[in-house]
mmCIF file with all atom_site columns, C-alpha atoms in Angstrom:
data_model
loop_
_atom_site.group_PDB
_atom_site.id
_atom_site.type_symbol
_atom_site.label_atom_id
_atom_site.label_alt_id
_atom_site.label_comp_id
_atom_site.label_asym_id
_atom_site.label_entity_id
_atom_site.label_seq_id
_atom_site.pdbx_PDB_ins_code
_atom_site.Cartn_x
_atom_site.Cartn_y
_atom_site.Cartn_z
_atom_site.occupancy
_atom_site.B_iso_or_equiv
_atom_site.pdbx_formal_charge
_atom_site.auth_seq_id
_atom_site.auth_comp_id
_atom_site.auth_asym_id
_atom_site.auth_atom_id
_atom_site.pdbx_PDB_model_num
ATOM 1   C CA . MET A 1 1   ? 52.004 -109.448 17.411  1.00 45.00 ? 612 MET A CA 1
ATOM 2   C CA . LYS A 1 2   ? 51.385 -109.286 21.142  1.00 51.00 ? 613 LYS A CA 1
ATOM 3   C CA . ARG A 1 3   ? 54.340 -110.516 23.213  1.00 58.00 ? 614 ARG A CA 1
ATOM 4   C CA . LYS A 1 4   ? 53.411 -113.087 25.871  1.00 67.00 ? 615 LYS A CA 1
ATOM 5   C CA . GLN A 1 5   ? 54.485 -112.477 29.436  1.00 77.00 ? 616 GLN A CA 1
ATOM 6   C CA . ALA A 1 6   ? 57.499 -114.399 30.648  1.00 80.00 ? 617 ALA A CA 1
ATOM 7   C CA . ASN A 1 7   ? 56.914 -116.836 33.467  1.00 84.00 ? 618 ASN A CA 1
ATOM 8   C CA . LEU A 1 8   ? 59.392 -117.390 36.294  1.00 86.00 ? 619 LEU A CA 1
ATOM 9   C CA . ARG A 1 9   ? 58.319 -118.817 39.628  1.00 86.00 ? 620 ARG A CA 1
ATOM 10  C CA . ASP A 1 10  ? 59.469 -120.528 42.815  1.00 85.00 ? 621 ASP A CA 1
ATOM 11  C CA . GLY A 1 11  ? 58.931 -124.230 42.177  1.00 85.00 ? 622 GLY A CA 1
ATOM 12  C CA . SER A 1 12  ? 57.694 -124.873 45.720  1.00 86.00 ? 623 SER A CA 1
ATOM 13  C CA . GLU A 1 13  ? 54.169 -124.468 44.434  1.00 85.00 ? 624 GLU A CA 1
ATOM 14  C CA . TRP A 1 14  ? 54.547 -127.906 42.739  1.00 86.00 ? 625 TRP A CA 1
ATOM 15  C CA . ILE A 1 15  ? 55.857 -131.035 44.464  1.00 88.00 ? 626 ILE A CA 1
ATOM 16  C CA . ASP A 1 16  ? 57.827 -132.098 41.454  1.00 88.00 ? 627 ASP A CA 1
ATOM 17  C CA . HIS A 1 17  ? 59.721 -128.907 41.241  1.00 85.00 ? 628 HIS A CA 1
ATOM 18  C CA . GLU A 1 18  ? 59.838 -127.779 44.901  1.00 85.00 ? 629 GLU A CA 1
ATOM 19  C CA . ASP A 1 19  ? 63.609 -127.290 45.044  1.00 87.00 ? 630 ASP A CA 1
ATOM 20  C CA . CYS A 1 20  ? 63.863 -125.338 41.790  1.00 90.00 ? 631 CYS A CA 1
ATOM 21  C CA . ILE A 1 21  ? 63.236 -122.030 40.107  1.00 87.00 ? 632 ILE A CA 1
ATOM 22  C CA . VAL A 1 22  ? 60.910 -122.865 37.221  1.00 90.00 ? 633 VAL A CA 1
ATOM 23  C CA . GLY A 1 23  ? 60.009 -120.881 34.181  1.00 89.00 ? 634 GLY A CA 1
ATOM 24  C CA . ASP A 1 24  ? 59.356 -120.877 30.439  1.00 89.00 ? 635 ASP A CA 1
ATOM 25  C CA . GLU A 1 25  ? 62.213 -120.096 28.020  1.00 90.00 ? 636 GLU A CA 1
ATOM 26  C CA . GLU A 1 26  ? 61.572 -116.296 28.060  1.00 90.00 ? 637 GLU A CA 1
ATOM 27  C CA . GLY A 1 27  ? 61.446 -116.252 31.869  1.00 88.00 ? 638 GLY A CA 1
ATOM 28  C CA . ILE A 1 28  ? 64.690 -118.184 32.214  1.00 90.00 ? 639 ILE A CA 1
ATOM 29  C CA . ARG A 1 29  ? 66.434 -115.969 29.593  1.00 91.00 ? 640 ARG A CA 1
ATOM 30  C CA . ASN A 1 30  ? 65.270 -112.901 31.604  1.00 90.00 ? 641 ASN A CA 1
ATOM 31  C CA . LEU A 1 31  ? 66.802 -114.496 34.711  1.00 90.00 ? 642 LEU A CA 1
ATOM 32  C CA . MET A 1 32  ? 70.039 -115.143 32.912  1.00 93.00 ? 643 MET A CA 1
ATOM 33  C CA . ARG A 1 33  ? 70.205 -111.490 31.835  1.00 92.00 ? 644 ARG A CA 1
ATOM 34  C CA . ALA A 1 34  ? 69.513 -110.349 35.391  1.00 92.00 ? 645 ALA A CA 1
ATOM 35  C CA . CYS A 1 35  ? 72.193 -112.625 36.775  1.00 93.00 ? 646 CYS A CA 1
ATOM 36  C CA . GLU A 1 36  ? 74.718 -111.262 34.307  1.00 94.00 ? 647 GLU A CA 1
ATOM 37  C CA . GLU A 1 37  ? 73.732 -107.692 35.254  1.00 93.00 ? 648 GLU A CA 1
ATOM 38  C CA . ALA A 1 38  ? 73.965 -108.493 38.970  1.00 93.00 ? 649 ALA A CA 1
ATOM 39  C CA . LEU A 1 39  ? 77.428 -109.967 38.475  1.00 94.00 ? 650 LEU A CA 1
ATOM 40  C CA . ALA A 1 40  ? 78.528 -106.871 36.608  1.00 95.00 ? 651 ALA A CA 1
ATOM 41  C CA . LYS A 1 41  ? 76.863 -104.152 38.723  1.00 95.00 ? 652 LYS A CA 1
ATOM 42  C CA . GLY A 1 42  ? 76.073 -105.837 42.073  1.00 93.00 ? 653 GLY A CA 1
ATOM 43  C CA . GLU A 1 43  ? 72.263 -105.876 41.643  1.00 93.00 ? 654 GLU A CA 1
ATOM 44  C CA . PHE A 1 44  ? 69.561 -105.790 39.032  1.00 92.00 ? 655 PHE A CA 1
ATOM 45  C CA . PHE A 1 45  ? 65.832 -105.058 39.356  1.00 92.00 ? 656 PHE A CA 1
ATOM 46  C CA . SER A 1 46  ? 63.134 -105.702 36.709  1.00 87.00 ? 657 SER A CA 1
ATOM 47  C CA . SER A 1 47  ? 59.506 -106.429 36.354  1.00 85.00 ? 658 SER A CA 1
ATOM 48  C CA . GLU A 1 48  ? 60.244 -109.237 33.941  1.00 83.00 ? 659 GLU A CA 1
ATOM 49  C CA . LEU A 1 49  ? 61.359 -111.717 36.576  1.00 82.00 ? 660 LEU A CA 1
ATOM 50  C CA . GLY A 1 50  ? 57.975 -113.226 37.435  1.00 81.00 ? 661 GLY A CA 1
ATOM 51  C CA . ASP A 1 51  ? 57.554 -113.711 41.196  1.00 81.00 ? 662 ASP A CA 1
ATOM 52  C CA . TYR A 1 52  ? 60.906 -111.975 41.821  1.00 85.00 ? 663 TYR A CA 1
ATOM 53  C CA . VAL A 1 53  ? 61.788 -108.279 41.649  1.00 88.00 ? 664 VAL A CA 1
ATOM 54  C CA . GLY A 1 54  ? 65.490 -108.500 41.375  1.00 91.00 ? 665 GLY A CA 1
ATOM 55  C CA . VAL A 1 55  ? 68.834 -110.289 41.740  1.00 92.00 ? 666 VAL A CA 1
ATOM 56  C CA . LYS A 1 56  ? 71.603 -109.220 44.159  1.00 92.00 ? 667 LYS A CA 1
ATOM 57  C CA . LYS A 1 57  ? 75.186 -110.292 44.352  1.00 91.00 ? 668 LYS A CA 1
ATOM 58  C CA . LEU A 1 58  ? 76.335 -110.689 48.016  1.00 88.00 ? 669 LEU A CA 1
ATOM 59  C CA . PRO A 1 59  ? 79.748 -111.548 49.503  1.00 86.00 ? 670 PRO A CA 1
ATOM 60  C CA . SER A 1 60  ? 80.369 -115.139 50.464  1.00 83.00 ? 671 SER A CA 1
ATOM 61  C CA . ASP A 1 61  ? 80.771 -114.409 54.094  1.00 79.00 ? 672 ASP A CA 1
ATOM 62  C CA . TRP A 1 62  ? 77.238 -112.975 54.247  1.00 74.00 ? 673 TRP A CA 1
ATOM 63  C CA . PHE A 1 63  ? 75.951 -116.563 53.936  1.00 76.00 ? 674 PHE A CA 1
ATOM 64  C CA . LYS A 1 64  ? 78.259 -117.910 56.677  1.00 78.00 ? 675 LYS A CA 1
ATOM 65  C CA . GLN A 1 65  ? 77.046 -115.610 59.468  1.00 71.00 ? 676 GLN A CA 1
ATOM 66  C CA . PRO A 1 66  ? 73.625 -114.071 58.866  1.00 64.00 ? 677 PRO A CA 1
ATOM 67  C CA . LYS A 1 67  ? 73.455 -110.641 60.446  1.00 68.00 ? 678 LYS A CA 1
ATOM 68  C CA . ASP A 1 68  ? 70.559 -108.623 61.614  1.00 67.00 ? 679 ASP A CA 1
ATOM 69  C CA . SER A 1 69  ? 70.322 -105.083 60.394  1.00 72.00 ? 680 SER A CA 1
ATOM 70  C CA . ASN A 1 70  ? 70.698 -102.233 62.887  1.00 76.00 ? 681 ASN A CA 1
ATOM 71  C CA . LYS A 1 71  ? 66.997 -101.500 62.496  1.00 80.00 ? 682 LYS A CA 1
ATOM 72  C CA . THR A 1 72  ? 66.115 -105.093 63.435  1.00 82.00 ? 683 THR A CA 1
ATOM 73  C CA . ILE A 1 73  ? 68.276 -104.941 66.535  1.00 83.00 ? 684 ILE A CA 1
ATOM 74  C CA . LEU A 1 74  ? 66.775 -101.595 67.564  1.00 87.00 ? 685 LEU A CA 1
ATOM 75  C CA . ALA A 1 75  ? 63.231 -102.827 66.882  1.00 89.00 ? 686 ALA A CA 1
ATOM 76  C CA . ASN A 1 76  ? 63.861 -105.977 69.067  1.00 90.00 ? 687 ASN A CA 1
ATOM 77  C CA . GLN A 1 77  ? 65.208 -103.761 71.936  1.00 93.00 ? 688 GLN A CA 1
ATOM 78  C CA . ILE A 1 78  ? 62.144 -101.512 71.753  1.00 95.00 ? 689 ILE A CA 1
ATOM 79  C CA . LEU A 1 79  ? 59.861 -104.527 71.623  1.00 95.00 ? 690 LEU A CA 1
ATOM 80  C CA . GLY A 1 80  ? 61.630 -106.053 74.674  1.00 96.00 ? 691 GLY A CA 1
ATOM 81  C CA . CYS A 1 81  ? 61.203 -102.722 76.635  1.00 97.00 ? 692 CYS A CA 1
ATOM 82  C CA . VAL A 1 82  ? 57.535 -102.565 75.740  1.00 97.00 ? 693 VAL A CA 1
ATOM 83  C CA . LEU A 1 83  ? 56.927 -106.179 76.779  1.00 98.00 ? 694 LEU A CA 1
ATOM 84  C CA . LEU A 1 84  ? 58.769 -105.616 80.039  1.00 98.00 ? 695 LEU A CA 1
ATOM 85  C CA . MET A 1 85  ? 56.541 -102.548 80.766  1.00 98.00 ? 696 MET A CA 1
ATOM 86  C CA . ILE A 1 86  ? 53.411 -104.546 79.945  1.00 98.00 ? 697 ILE A CA 1
ATOM 87  C CA . ALA A 1 87  ? 54.602 -107.405 82.292  1.00 98.00 ? 698 ALA A CA 1
ATOM 88  C CA . ALA A 1 88  ? 55.239 -104.813 85.030  1.00 97.00 ? 699 ALA A CA 1
ATOM 89  C CA . LEU A 1 89  ? 51.751 -103.373 84.665  1.00 97.00 ? 700 LEU A CA 1
ATOM 90  C CA . ILE A 1 90  ? 50.281 -106.805 84.851  1.00 97.00 ? 701 ILE A CA 1
ATOM 91  C CA . PHE A 1 91  ? 52.298 -107.576 87.938  1.00 97.00 ? 702 PHE A CA 1
ATOM 92  C CA . PHE A 1 92  ? 51.326 -104.371 89.744  1.00 96.00 ? 703 PHE A CA 1
ATOM 93  C CA . GLY A 1 93  ? 47.703 -104.740 88.676  1.00 95.00 ? 704 GLY A CA 1
ATOM 94  C CA . ALA A 1 94  ? 47.561 -108.311 90.089  1.00 95.00 ? 705 ALA A CA 1
ATOM 95  C CA . TYR A 1 95  ? 49.302 -107.116 93.237  1.00 94.00 ? 706 TYR A CA 1
ATOM 96  C CA . THR A 1 96  ? 46.720 -104.329 93.686  1.00 95.00 ? 707 THR A CA 1
ATOM 97  C CA . VAL A 1 97  ? 43.757 -106.711 93.177  1.00 94.00 ? 708 VAL A CA 1
ATOM 98  C CA . ILE A 1 98  ? 45.258 -109.180 95.730  1.00 93.00 ? 709 ILE A CA 1
ATOM 99  C CA . LYS A 1 99  ? 45.717 -106.268 98.180  1.00 92.00 ? 710 LYS A CA 1
ATOM 100 C CA . TRP A 1 100 ? 41.942 -105.428 97.875  1.00 91.00 ? 711 TRP A CA 1
ATOM 101 C CA . PHE A 1 101 ? 41.032 -108.795 99.293  1.00 87.00 ? 712 PHE A CA 1
ATOM 102 C CA . VAL A 1 102 ? 43.761 -109.196 101.931 1.00 82.00 ? 713 VAL A CA 1
#
């Protein structure tokens, strides 16, 4: 007998369930197993979690002060430098065009 696929989704797709994780019995049982594994090992990944790929256990203080990763901070600094260089080029270009007519 062919086993049906478990369903587990974010309820935001339906107004009646927008604040819930929704699923059929098999999907919710898979979520329970994933949560138990995450509590024991710190994380659990599976293809049987519907819209989700895994469950991770994080320390409580992680939720109090969200932190950007070092890569995010570096990417923002690089983006800021690039934007400043573009702004400088626009400024000098506009200055040059104004000098042509003055």
